Short mmCIF file of C-alpha atoms and ligand atoms in Angstrom, two decimals:
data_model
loop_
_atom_site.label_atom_id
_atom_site.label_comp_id
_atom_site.label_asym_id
_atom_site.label_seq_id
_atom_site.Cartn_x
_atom_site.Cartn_y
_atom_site.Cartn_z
CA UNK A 1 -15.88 -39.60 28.76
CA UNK A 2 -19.21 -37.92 27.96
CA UNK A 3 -19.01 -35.10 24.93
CA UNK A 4 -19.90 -31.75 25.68
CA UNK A 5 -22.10 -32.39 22.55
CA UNK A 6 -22.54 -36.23 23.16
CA UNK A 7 -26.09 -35.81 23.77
CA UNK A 8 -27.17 -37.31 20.30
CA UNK A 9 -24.36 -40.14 20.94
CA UNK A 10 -24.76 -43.75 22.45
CA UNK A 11 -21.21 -44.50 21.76
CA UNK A 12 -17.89 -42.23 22.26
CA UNK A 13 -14.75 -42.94 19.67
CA UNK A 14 -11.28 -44.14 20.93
CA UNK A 15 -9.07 -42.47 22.69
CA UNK A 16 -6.68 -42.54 19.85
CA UNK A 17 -9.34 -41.25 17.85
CA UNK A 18 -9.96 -38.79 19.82
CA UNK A 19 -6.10 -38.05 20.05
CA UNK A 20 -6.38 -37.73 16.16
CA UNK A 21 -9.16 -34.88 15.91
CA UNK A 22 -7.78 -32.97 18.92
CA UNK A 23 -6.58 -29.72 18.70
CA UNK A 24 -5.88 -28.76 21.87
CA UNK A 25 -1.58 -29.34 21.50
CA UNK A 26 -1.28 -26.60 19.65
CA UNK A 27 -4.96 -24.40 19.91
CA UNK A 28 -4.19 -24.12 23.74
CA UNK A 29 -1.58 -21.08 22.21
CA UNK A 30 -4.88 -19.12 21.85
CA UNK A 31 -6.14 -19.50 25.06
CA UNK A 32 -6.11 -15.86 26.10
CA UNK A 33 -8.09 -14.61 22.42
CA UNK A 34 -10.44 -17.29 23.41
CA UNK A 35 -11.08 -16.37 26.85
CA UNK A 36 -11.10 -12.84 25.30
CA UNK A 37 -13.27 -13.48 22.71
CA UNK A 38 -15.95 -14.98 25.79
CA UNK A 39 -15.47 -11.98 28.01
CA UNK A 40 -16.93 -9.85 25.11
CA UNK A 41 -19.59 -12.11 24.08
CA UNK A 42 -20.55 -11.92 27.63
CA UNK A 43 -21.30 -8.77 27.82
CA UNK A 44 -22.75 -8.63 24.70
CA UNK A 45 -25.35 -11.27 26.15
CA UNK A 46 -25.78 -9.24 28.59
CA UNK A 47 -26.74 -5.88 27.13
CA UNK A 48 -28.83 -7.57 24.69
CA UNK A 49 -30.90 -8.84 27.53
CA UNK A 50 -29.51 -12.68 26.91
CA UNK A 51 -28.12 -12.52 30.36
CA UNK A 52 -29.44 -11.03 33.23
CA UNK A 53 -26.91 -8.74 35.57
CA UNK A 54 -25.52 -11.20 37.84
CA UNK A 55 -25.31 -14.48 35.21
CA UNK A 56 -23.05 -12.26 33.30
CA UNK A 57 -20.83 -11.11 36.20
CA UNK A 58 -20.60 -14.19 37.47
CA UNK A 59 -19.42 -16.16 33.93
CA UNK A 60 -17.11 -12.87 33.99
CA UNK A 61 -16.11 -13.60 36.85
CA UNK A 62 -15.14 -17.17 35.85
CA UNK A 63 -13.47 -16.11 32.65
CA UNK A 64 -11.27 -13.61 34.37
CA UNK A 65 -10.05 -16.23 36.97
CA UNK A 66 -9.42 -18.50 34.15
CA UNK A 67 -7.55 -15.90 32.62
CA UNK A 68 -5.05 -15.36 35.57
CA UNK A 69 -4.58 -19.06 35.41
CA UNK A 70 -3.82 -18.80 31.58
CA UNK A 71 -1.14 -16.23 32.54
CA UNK A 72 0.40 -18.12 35.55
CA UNK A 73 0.21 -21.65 33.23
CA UNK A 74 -1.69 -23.09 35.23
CA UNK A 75 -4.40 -24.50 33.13
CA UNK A 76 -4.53 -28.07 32.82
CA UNK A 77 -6.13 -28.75 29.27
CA UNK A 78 -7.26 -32.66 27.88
CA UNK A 79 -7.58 -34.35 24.72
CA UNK A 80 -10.75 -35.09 26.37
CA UNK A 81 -12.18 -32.02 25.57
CA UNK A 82 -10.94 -32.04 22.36
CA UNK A 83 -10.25 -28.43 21.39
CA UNK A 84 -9.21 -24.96 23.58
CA UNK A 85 -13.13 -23.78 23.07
CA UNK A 86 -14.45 -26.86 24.47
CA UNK A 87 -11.76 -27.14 27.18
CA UNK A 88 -12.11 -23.86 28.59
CA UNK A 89 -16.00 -24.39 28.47
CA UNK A 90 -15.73 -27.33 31.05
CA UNK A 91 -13.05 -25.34 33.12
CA UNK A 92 -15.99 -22.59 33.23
CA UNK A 93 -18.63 -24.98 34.52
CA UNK A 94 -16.27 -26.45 36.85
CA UNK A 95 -15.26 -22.92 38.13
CA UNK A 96 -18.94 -21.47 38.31
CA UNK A 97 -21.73 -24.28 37.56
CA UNK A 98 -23.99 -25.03 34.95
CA UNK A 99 -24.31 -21.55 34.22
CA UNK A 100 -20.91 -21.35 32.58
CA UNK A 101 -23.35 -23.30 29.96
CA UNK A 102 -25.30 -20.49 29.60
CA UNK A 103 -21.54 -18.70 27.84
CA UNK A 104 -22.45 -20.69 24.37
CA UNK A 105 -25.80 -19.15 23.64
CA UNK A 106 -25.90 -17.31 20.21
CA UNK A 107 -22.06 -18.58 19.41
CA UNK A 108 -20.81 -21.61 17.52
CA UNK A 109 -17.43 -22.82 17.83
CA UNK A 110 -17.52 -21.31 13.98
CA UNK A 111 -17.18 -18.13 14.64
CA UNK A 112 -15.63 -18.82 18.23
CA UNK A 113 -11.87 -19.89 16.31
CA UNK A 114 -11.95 -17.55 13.90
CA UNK A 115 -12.87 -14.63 15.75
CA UNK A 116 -9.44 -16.35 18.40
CA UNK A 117 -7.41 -16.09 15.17
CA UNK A 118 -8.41 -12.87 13.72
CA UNK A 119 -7.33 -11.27 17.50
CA UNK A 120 -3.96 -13.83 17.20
CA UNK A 121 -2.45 -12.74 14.71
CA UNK A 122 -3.90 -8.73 14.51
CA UNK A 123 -0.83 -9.08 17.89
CA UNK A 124 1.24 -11.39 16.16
CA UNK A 125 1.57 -9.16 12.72
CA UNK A 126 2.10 -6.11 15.04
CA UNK A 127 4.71 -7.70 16.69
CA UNK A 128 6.18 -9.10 13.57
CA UNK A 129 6.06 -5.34 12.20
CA UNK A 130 7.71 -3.90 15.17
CA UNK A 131 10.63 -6.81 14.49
CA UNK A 132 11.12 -5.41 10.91
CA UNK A 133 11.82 -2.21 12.00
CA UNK A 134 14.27 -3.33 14.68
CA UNK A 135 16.26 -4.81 11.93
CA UNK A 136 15.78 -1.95 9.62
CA UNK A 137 17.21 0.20 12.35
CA UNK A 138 20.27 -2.04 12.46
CA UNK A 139 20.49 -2.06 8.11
CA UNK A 140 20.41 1.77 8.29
CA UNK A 141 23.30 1.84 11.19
CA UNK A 142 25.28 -0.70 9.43
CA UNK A 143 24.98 1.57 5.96
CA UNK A 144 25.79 4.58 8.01
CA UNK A 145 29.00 3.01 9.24
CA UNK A 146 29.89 2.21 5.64
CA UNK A 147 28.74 4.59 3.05
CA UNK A 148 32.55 5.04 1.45
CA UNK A 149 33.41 1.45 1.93
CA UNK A 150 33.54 -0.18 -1.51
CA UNK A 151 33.10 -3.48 -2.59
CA UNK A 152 32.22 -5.13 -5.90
CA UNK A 153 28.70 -5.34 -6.88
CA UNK A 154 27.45 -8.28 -9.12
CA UNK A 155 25.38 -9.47 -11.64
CA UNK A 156 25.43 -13.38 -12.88
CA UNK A 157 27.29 -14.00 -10.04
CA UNK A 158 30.41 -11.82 -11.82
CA UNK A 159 31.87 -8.73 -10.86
CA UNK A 160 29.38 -6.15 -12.57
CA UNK A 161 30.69 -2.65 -11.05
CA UNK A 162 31.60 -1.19 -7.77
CA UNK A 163 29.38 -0.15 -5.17
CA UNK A 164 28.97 1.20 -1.79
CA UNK A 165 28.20 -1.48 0.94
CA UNK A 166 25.68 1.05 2.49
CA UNK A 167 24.13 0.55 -1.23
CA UNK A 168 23.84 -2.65 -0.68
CA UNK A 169 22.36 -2.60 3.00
CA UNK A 170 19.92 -0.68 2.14
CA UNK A 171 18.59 -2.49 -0.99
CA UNK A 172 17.40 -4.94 1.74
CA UNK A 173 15.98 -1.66 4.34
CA UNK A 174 13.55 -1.16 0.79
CA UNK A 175 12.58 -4.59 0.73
CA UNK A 176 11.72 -4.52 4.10
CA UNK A 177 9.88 -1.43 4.42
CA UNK A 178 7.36 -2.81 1.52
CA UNK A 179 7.08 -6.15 3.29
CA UNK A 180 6.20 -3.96 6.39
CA UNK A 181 3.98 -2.20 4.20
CA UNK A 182 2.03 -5.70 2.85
CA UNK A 183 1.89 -6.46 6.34
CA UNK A 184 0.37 -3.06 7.35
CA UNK A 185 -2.48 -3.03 4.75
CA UNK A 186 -3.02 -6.68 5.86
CA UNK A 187 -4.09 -5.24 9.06
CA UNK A 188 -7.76 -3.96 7.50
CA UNK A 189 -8.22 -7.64 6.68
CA UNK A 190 -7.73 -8.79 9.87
CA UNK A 191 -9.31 -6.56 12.06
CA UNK A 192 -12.41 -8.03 11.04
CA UNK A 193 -15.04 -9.73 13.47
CA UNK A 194 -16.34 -13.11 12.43
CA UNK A 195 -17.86 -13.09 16.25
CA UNK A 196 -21.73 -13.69 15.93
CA UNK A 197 -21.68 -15.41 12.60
CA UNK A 198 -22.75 -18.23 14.36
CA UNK A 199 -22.11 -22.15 13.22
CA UNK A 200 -22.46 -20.55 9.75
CA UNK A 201 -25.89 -18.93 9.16
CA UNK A 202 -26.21 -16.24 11.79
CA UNK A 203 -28.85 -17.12 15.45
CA UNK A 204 -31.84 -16.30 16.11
CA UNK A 205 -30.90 -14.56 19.14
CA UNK A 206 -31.12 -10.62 19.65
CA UNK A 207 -27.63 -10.10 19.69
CA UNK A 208 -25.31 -7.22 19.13
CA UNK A 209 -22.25 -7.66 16.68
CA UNK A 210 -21.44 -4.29 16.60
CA UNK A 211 -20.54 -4.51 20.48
CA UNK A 212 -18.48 -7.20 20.53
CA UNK A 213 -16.51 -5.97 17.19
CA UNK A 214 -15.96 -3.25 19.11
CA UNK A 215 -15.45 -4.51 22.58
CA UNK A 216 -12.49 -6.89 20.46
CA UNK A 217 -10.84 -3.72 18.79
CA UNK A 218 -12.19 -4.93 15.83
CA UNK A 219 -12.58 -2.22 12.72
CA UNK A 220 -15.69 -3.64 11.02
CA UNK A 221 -17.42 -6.77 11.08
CA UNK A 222 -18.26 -9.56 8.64
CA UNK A 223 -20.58 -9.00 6.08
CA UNK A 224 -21.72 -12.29 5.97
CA UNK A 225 -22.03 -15.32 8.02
CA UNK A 226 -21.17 -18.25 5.62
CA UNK A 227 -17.97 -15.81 4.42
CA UNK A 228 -17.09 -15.23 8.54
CA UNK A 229 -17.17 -18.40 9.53
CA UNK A 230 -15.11 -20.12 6.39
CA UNK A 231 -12.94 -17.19 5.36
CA UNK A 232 -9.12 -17.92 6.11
CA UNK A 233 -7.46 -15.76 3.15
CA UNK A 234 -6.52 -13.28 6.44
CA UNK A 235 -4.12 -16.13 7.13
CA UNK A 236 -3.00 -16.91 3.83
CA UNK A 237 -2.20 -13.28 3.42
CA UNK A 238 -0.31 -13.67 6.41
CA UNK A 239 1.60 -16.44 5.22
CA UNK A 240 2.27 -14.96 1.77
CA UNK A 241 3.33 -12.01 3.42
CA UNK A 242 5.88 -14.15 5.36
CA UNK A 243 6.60 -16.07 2.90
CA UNK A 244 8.32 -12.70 0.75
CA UNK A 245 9.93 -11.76 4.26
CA UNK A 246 11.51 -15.12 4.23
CA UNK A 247 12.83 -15.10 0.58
CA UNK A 248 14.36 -11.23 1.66
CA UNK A 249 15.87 -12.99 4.14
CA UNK A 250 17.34 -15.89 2.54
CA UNK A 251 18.77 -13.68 -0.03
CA UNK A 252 20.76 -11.77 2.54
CA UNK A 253 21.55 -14.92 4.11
CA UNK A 254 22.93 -16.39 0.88
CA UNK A 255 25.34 -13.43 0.60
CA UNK A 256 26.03 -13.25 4.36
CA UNK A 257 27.33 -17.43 3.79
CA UNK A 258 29.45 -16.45 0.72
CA UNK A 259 30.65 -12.97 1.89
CA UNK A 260 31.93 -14.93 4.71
CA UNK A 261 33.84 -17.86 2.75
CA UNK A 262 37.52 -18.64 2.27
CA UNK A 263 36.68 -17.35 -1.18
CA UNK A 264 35.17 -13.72 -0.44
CA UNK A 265 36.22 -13.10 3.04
CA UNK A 266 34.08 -10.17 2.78
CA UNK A 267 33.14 -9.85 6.81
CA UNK A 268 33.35 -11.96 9.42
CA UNK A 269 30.75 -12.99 11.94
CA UNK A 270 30.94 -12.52 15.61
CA UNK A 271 31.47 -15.92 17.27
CA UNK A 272 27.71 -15.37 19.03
CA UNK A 273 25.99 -16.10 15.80
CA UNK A 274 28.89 -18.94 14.81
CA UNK A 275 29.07 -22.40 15.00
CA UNK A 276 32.22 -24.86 15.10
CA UNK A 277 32.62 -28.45 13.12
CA UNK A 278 32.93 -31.67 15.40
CA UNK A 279 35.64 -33.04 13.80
CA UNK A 280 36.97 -29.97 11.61
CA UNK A 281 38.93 -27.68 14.49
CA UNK A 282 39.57 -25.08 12.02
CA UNK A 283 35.92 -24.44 10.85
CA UNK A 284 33.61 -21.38 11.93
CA UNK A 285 30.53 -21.49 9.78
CA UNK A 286 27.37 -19.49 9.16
CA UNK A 287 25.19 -21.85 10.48
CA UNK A 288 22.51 -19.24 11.48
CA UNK A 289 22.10 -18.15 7.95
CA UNK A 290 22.25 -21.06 7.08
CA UNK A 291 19.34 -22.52 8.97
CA UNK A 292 17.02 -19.47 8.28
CA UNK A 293 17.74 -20.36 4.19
CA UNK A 294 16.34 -23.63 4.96
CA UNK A 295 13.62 -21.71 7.41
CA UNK A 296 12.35 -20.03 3.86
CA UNK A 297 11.24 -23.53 2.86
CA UNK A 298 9.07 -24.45 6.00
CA UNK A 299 6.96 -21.15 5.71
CA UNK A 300 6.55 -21.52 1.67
CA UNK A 301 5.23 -25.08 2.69
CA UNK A 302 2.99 -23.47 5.47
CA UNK A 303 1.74 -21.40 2.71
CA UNK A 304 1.36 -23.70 0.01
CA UNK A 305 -0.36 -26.34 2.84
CA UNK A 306 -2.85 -23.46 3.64
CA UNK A 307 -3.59 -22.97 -0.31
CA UNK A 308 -4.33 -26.68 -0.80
CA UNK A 309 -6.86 -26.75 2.34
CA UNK A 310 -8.82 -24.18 1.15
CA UNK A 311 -8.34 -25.37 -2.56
CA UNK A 312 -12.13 -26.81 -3.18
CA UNK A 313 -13.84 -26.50 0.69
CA UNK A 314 -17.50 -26.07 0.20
CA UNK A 315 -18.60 -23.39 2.47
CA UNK A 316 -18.85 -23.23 5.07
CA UNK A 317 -16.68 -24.64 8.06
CA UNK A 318 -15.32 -27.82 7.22
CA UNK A 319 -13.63 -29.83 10.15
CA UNK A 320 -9.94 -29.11 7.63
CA UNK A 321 -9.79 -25.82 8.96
CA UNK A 322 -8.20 -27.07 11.82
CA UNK A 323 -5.44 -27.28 9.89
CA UNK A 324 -4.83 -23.83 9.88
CA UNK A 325 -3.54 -23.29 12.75
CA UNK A 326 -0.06 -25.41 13.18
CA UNK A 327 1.62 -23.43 9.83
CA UNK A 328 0.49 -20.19 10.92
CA UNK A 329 1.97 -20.74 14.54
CA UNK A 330 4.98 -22.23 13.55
CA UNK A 331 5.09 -19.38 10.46
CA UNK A 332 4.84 -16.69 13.51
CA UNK A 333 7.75 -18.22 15.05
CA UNK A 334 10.18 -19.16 12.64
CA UNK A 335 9.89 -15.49 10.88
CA UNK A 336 9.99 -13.76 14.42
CA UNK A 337 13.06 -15.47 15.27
CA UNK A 338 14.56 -15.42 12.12
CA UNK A 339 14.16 -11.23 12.35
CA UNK A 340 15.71 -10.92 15.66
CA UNK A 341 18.75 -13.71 14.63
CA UNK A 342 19.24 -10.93 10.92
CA UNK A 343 19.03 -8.34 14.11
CA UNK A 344 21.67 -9.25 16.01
CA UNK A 345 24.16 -10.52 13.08
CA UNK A 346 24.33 -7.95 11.06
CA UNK A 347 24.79 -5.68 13.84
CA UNK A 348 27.90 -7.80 15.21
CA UNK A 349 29.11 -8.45 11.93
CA UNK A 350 32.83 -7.24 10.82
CA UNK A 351 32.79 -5.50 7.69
CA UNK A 352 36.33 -6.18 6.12
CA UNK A 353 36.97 -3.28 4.37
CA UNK A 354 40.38 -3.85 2.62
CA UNK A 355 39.37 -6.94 1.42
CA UNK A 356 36.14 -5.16 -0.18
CA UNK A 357 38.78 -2.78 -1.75
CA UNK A 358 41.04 -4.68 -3.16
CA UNK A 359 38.67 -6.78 -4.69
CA UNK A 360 37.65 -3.54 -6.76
CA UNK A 361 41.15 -2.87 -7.26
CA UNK A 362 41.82 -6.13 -8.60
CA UNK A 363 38.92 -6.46 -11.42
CA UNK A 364 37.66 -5.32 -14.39
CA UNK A 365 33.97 -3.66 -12.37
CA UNK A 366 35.85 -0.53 -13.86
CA UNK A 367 34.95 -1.32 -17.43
CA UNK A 368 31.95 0.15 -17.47
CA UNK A 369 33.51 3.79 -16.61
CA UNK A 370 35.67 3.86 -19.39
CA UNK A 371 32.87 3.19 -22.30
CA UNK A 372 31.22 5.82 -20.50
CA UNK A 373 34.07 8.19 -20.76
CA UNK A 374 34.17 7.67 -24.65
CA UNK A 375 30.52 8.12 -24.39
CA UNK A 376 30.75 11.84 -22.86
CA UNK A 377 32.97 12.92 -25.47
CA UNK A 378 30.63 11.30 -28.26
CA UNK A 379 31.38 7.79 -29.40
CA UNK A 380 28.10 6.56 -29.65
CA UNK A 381 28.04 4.24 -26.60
CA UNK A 382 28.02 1.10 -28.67
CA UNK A 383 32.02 1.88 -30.29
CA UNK A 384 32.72 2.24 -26.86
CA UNK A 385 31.74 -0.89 -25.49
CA UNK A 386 33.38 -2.72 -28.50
CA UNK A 387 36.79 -0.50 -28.03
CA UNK A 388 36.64 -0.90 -23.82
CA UNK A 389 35.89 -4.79 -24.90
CA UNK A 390 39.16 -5.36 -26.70
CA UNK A 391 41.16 -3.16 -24.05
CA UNK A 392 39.62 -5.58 -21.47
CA UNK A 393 40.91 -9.12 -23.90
CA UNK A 394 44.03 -6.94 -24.30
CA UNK A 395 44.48 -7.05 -20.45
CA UNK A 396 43.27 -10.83 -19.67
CA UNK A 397 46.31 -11.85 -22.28
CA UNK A 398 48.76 -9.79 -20.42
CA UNK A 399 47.39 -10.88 -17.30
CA UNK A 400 47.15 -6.88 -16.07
CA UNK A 401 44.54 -4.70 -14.92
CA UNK A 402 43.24 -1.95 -16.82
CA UNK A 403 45.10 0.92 -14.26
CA UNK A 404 47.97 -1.10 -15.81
CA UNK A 405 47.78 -0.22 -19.02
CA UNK A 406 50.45 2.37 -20.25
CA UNK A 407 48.74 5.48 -21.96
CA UNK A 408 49.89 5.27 -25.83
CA UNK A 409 47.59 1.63 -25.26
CA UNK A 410 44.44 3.97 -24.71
CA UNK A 411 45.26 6.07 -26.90
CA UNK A 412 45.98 3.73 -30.27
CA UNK A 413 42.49 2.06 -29.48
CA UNK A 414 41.46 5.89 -29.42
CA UNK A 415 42.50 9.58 -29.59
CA UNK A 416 39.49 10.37 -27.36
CA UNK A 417 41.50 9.14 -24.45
CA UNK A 418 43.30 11.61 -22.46
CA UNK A 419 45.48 11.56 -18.84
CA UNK A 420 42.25 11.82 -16.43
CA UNK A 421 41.37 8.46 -17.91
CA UNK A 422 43.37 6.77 -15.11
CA UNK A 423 41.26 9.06 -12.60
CA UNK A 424 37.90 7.23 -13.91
CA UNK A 425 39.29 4.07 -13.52
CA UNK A 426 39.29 4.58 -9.97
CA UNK A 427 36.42 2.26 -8.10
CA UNK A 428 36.21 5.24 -5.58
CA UNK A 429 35.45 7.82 -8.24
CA UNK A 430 33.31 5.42 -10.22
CA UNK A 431 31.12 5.04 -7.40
CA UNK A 432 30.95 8.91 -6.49
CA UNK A 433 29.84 9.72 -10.05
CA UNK A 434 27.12 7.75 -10.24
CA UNK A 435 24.86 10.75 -9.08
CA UNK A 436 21.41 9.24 -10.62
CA UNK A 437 17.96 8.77 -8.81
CA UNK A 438 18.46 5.74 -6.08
CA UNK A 439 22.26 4.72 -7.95
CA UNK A 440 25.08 4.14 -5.28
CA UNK A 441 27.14 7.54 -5.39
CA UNK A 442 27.86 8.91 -1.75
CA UNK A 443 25.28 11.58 -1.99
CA UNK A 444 22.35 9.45 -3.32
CA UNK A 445 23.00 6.91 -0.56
CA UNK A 446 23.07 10.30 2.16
CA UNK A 447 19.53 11.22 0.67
CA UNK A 448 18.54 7.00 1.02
CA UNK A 449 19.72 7.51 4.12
CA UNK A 450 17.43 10.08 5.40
CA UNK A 451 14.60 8.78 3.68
CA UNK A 452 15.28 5.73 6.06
CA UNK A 453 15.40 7.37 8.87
CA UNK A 454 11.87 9.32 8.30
CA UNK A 455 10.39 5.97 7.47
CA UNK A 456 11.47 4.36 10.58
CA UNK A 457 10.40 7.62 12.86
N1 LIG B 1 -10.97 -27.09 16.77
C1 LIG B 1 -11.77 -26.58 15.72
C2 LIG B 1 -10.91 -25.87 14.70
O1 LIG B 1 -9.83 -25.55 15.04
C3 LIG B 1 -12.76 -25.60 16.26
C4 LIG B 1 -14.00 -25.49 15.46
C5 LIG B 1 -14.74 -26.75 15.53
N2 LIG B 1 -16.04 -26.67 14.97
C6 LIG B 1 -16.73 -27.76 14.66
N3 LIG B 1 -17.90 -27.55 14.17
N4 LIG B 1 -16.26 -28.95 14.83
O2 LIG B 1 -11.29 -25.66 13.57
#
């Protein structure tokens, strides 16, 4: 099969060589940038006198039929033509002539993929931003629905003090909206052309990058060729990016799995994000939070592959590039599905609330509140801790609770206690009064939630 740049060649490789420097399994997913990317440098050609009138409209022409094909999948691509830019070069000539050779002047295959990425994933990390607000939405409803439902909060693991579950929801809403954020500012990275950079060092040809930057959406354009053509931290960023989406995530899912254990039986999931066992009839397990745990893995390796590509490339393009693409396709998909799978669970999720309860009931999360009562009346907070410390050992001997205690044991560890102590002990009131900046009292989480809300408008 004769190259479309054999002409220095007397010999062609293998076909299984050939098979092994392909791209075209997994570039074909940019077919539409590319044939994008070629519509604009078409017309560039063409203002810049490059192509005359009717060349241009007939490669156009050629392009746009190709381009219905892309979206009716009707494109048949071959290893033989190695990559998507090559392929859809012979499907040009095929469609219009040799003047579909005529498409390549002043461009490089360079700045041809990375100008198809840079438009990729400008849609992709739109999309992906869109996603995170979808689930944000959800958090917000799902805090809205439970804004007096308490549960323990932890630290280590151990019950630390109570909290609202809306609290709780939304600690992951924050994380999101700064992930959205990363992903946002990300966008003035990628909006960048690379188109006209040439194979590395620019042509000699009049042309007009300004147009096509513009013609492609594009903000600004390169400010140099070697950097355009061999620049991939726009990916990276992407990755990273994903890559703190995906550790959100797996956080949430690690709750999600215990929260819905034997153990915790803090909600159950609806049967449509369930699985069953084979052999076990009883089991119902979180297999979806499970698998996007594991998901977290796969992206920090598509990062981490990325890092170690570019780790030492003299500029400019280097035939490893290729291996940019697979990790950042399969990093769009696994974090877009993972996104709408948080979507829909947490949505159908059922929040148990008694359970939640009378795990505060049953605790000691209300420790804290009773230092800080001998605090307000002036034990320096220290005595406190020591005096609430011993009333806690006191308890764990007699195997009772602290709202079990009878009175005269308050008050011979202190005669600062008096009747409204058993009030404070309450998990209800001990969430209510904590009235600081971004703390989980009712009215702090009403403010969160309107602070939400404008973010998400
Ligand atoms: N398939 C190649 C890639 O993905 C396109 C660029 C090839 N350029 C070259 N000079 N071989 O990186």
């Amino acid at each position: 099969m004769k190259k479309l740049w054999g002409g220095r060649f007397q010999k062609t490789p293998e076909k299984w060589v050939d098979e092994f420097g392909a791209s075209i399994h997994f570039d074909k997913q940019l077919v539409k940038e590319d044939l994008t990317g070629s519509l604009a440098h078409a017309s560039m050609l063409n203002k810049c006198g490059i192509l005359g009138d009717e060349e241009a409209a007939a490669i156009k022409d050629g392009l746009n039929t190709l381009m219905k094909k892309a979206e009716a999948d009707e494109l048949d691509f071959s290893v033989d033509y190695e990559d998507i830019h090559l392929n859809l070069e012979k499907m040009l000539i095929d469609e219009i002539g040799p003047l579909g050779g005529k498409l390549h002047t002043a461009r490089s295959r360079n700045d041809q993929v990375a100008t198809d990425m840079h438009l990729y994933l400008n849609n992709q990390v739109e999309h992906i931003i869109e996603l995170i607000s979808s689930f944000q939405t959800v958090l917000v409803e799902k805090a809205e629905q439970h804004v007096e439902t308490i549960f323990p909060g932890y630290t280590h693991l151990q019950r630390a003090q109570p909290i609202s579950f809306a609290h709780h929801m939304l600690a992951y809403f924050w994380m999101l909206e700064r992930d959205k954020a990363r992903f946002q500012d990300s966008l003035k990275r990628i909006n960048v052309s690379p188109l006209g950079c040439g194979a590395l060092a620019g042509t000699t040809f009049p042309i007009d990058r300004e147009y096509t930057a513009e013609l492609l959406g594009f903000d600004h354009i390169y400010e140099n060729s070697l950097d355009g053509v061999s620049d991939r931290d726009f990916i990276l960023e992407f990755l990273s990016n994903s890559s703190l989406v995906m550790m959100h995530l797996s956080r949430l899912c690690e709750e999600i799995i215990l929260w819905c254990s034997q153990e915790f039986k803090f909600i159950e999931l609806d049967d449509t994000y369930a699985t069953g066992s084979s052999m076990m009839p009883q089991k119902k397990n979180p297999d979806m939070a499970e698998l996007i745990r594991g998901k977290t893995g796969r992206v920090y390796g598509n990062l981490m592959g990325l890092l170690t590509i570019m780790k030492g490339l003299p500029l400019t393009y280097n035939k490893d590039l290729q291996e940019d693409k697979e990790g950042m396709f399969d990093t769009v998909k696994t974090i877009a599905g993972s996104l709408q799978i948080f979507t829909g669970m947490i949505q159908t999720m059922t929040v148990n609330e008694d359970v939640m309860k009378k795990a505060t009931k049953e605790d000691f999360s209300n420790a804290t509140e009773v230092a800080d009562y001998l605090a307000k009346k002036g034990m320096p907070f220290r005595e406190a801790h020591e005096i609430v410390g011993k009333l806690v050992y006191t308890c764990i001997q007699k195997g009772v609770y602290l709202t079990d205690l009878p009175f005269e044991t308050f008050t011979e560890s202190s005669d600062l206690f008096e009747q409204d102590i058993y009030t404070v002990l309450d998990p209800y009131v001990a969430v209510e009064k904590r009235t600081s900046a971004g703390g989980t009292g009712f009215k702090q989480i009403q403010l969160a939630l309107e602070k939400a809300k404008a973010c998400l408008a």
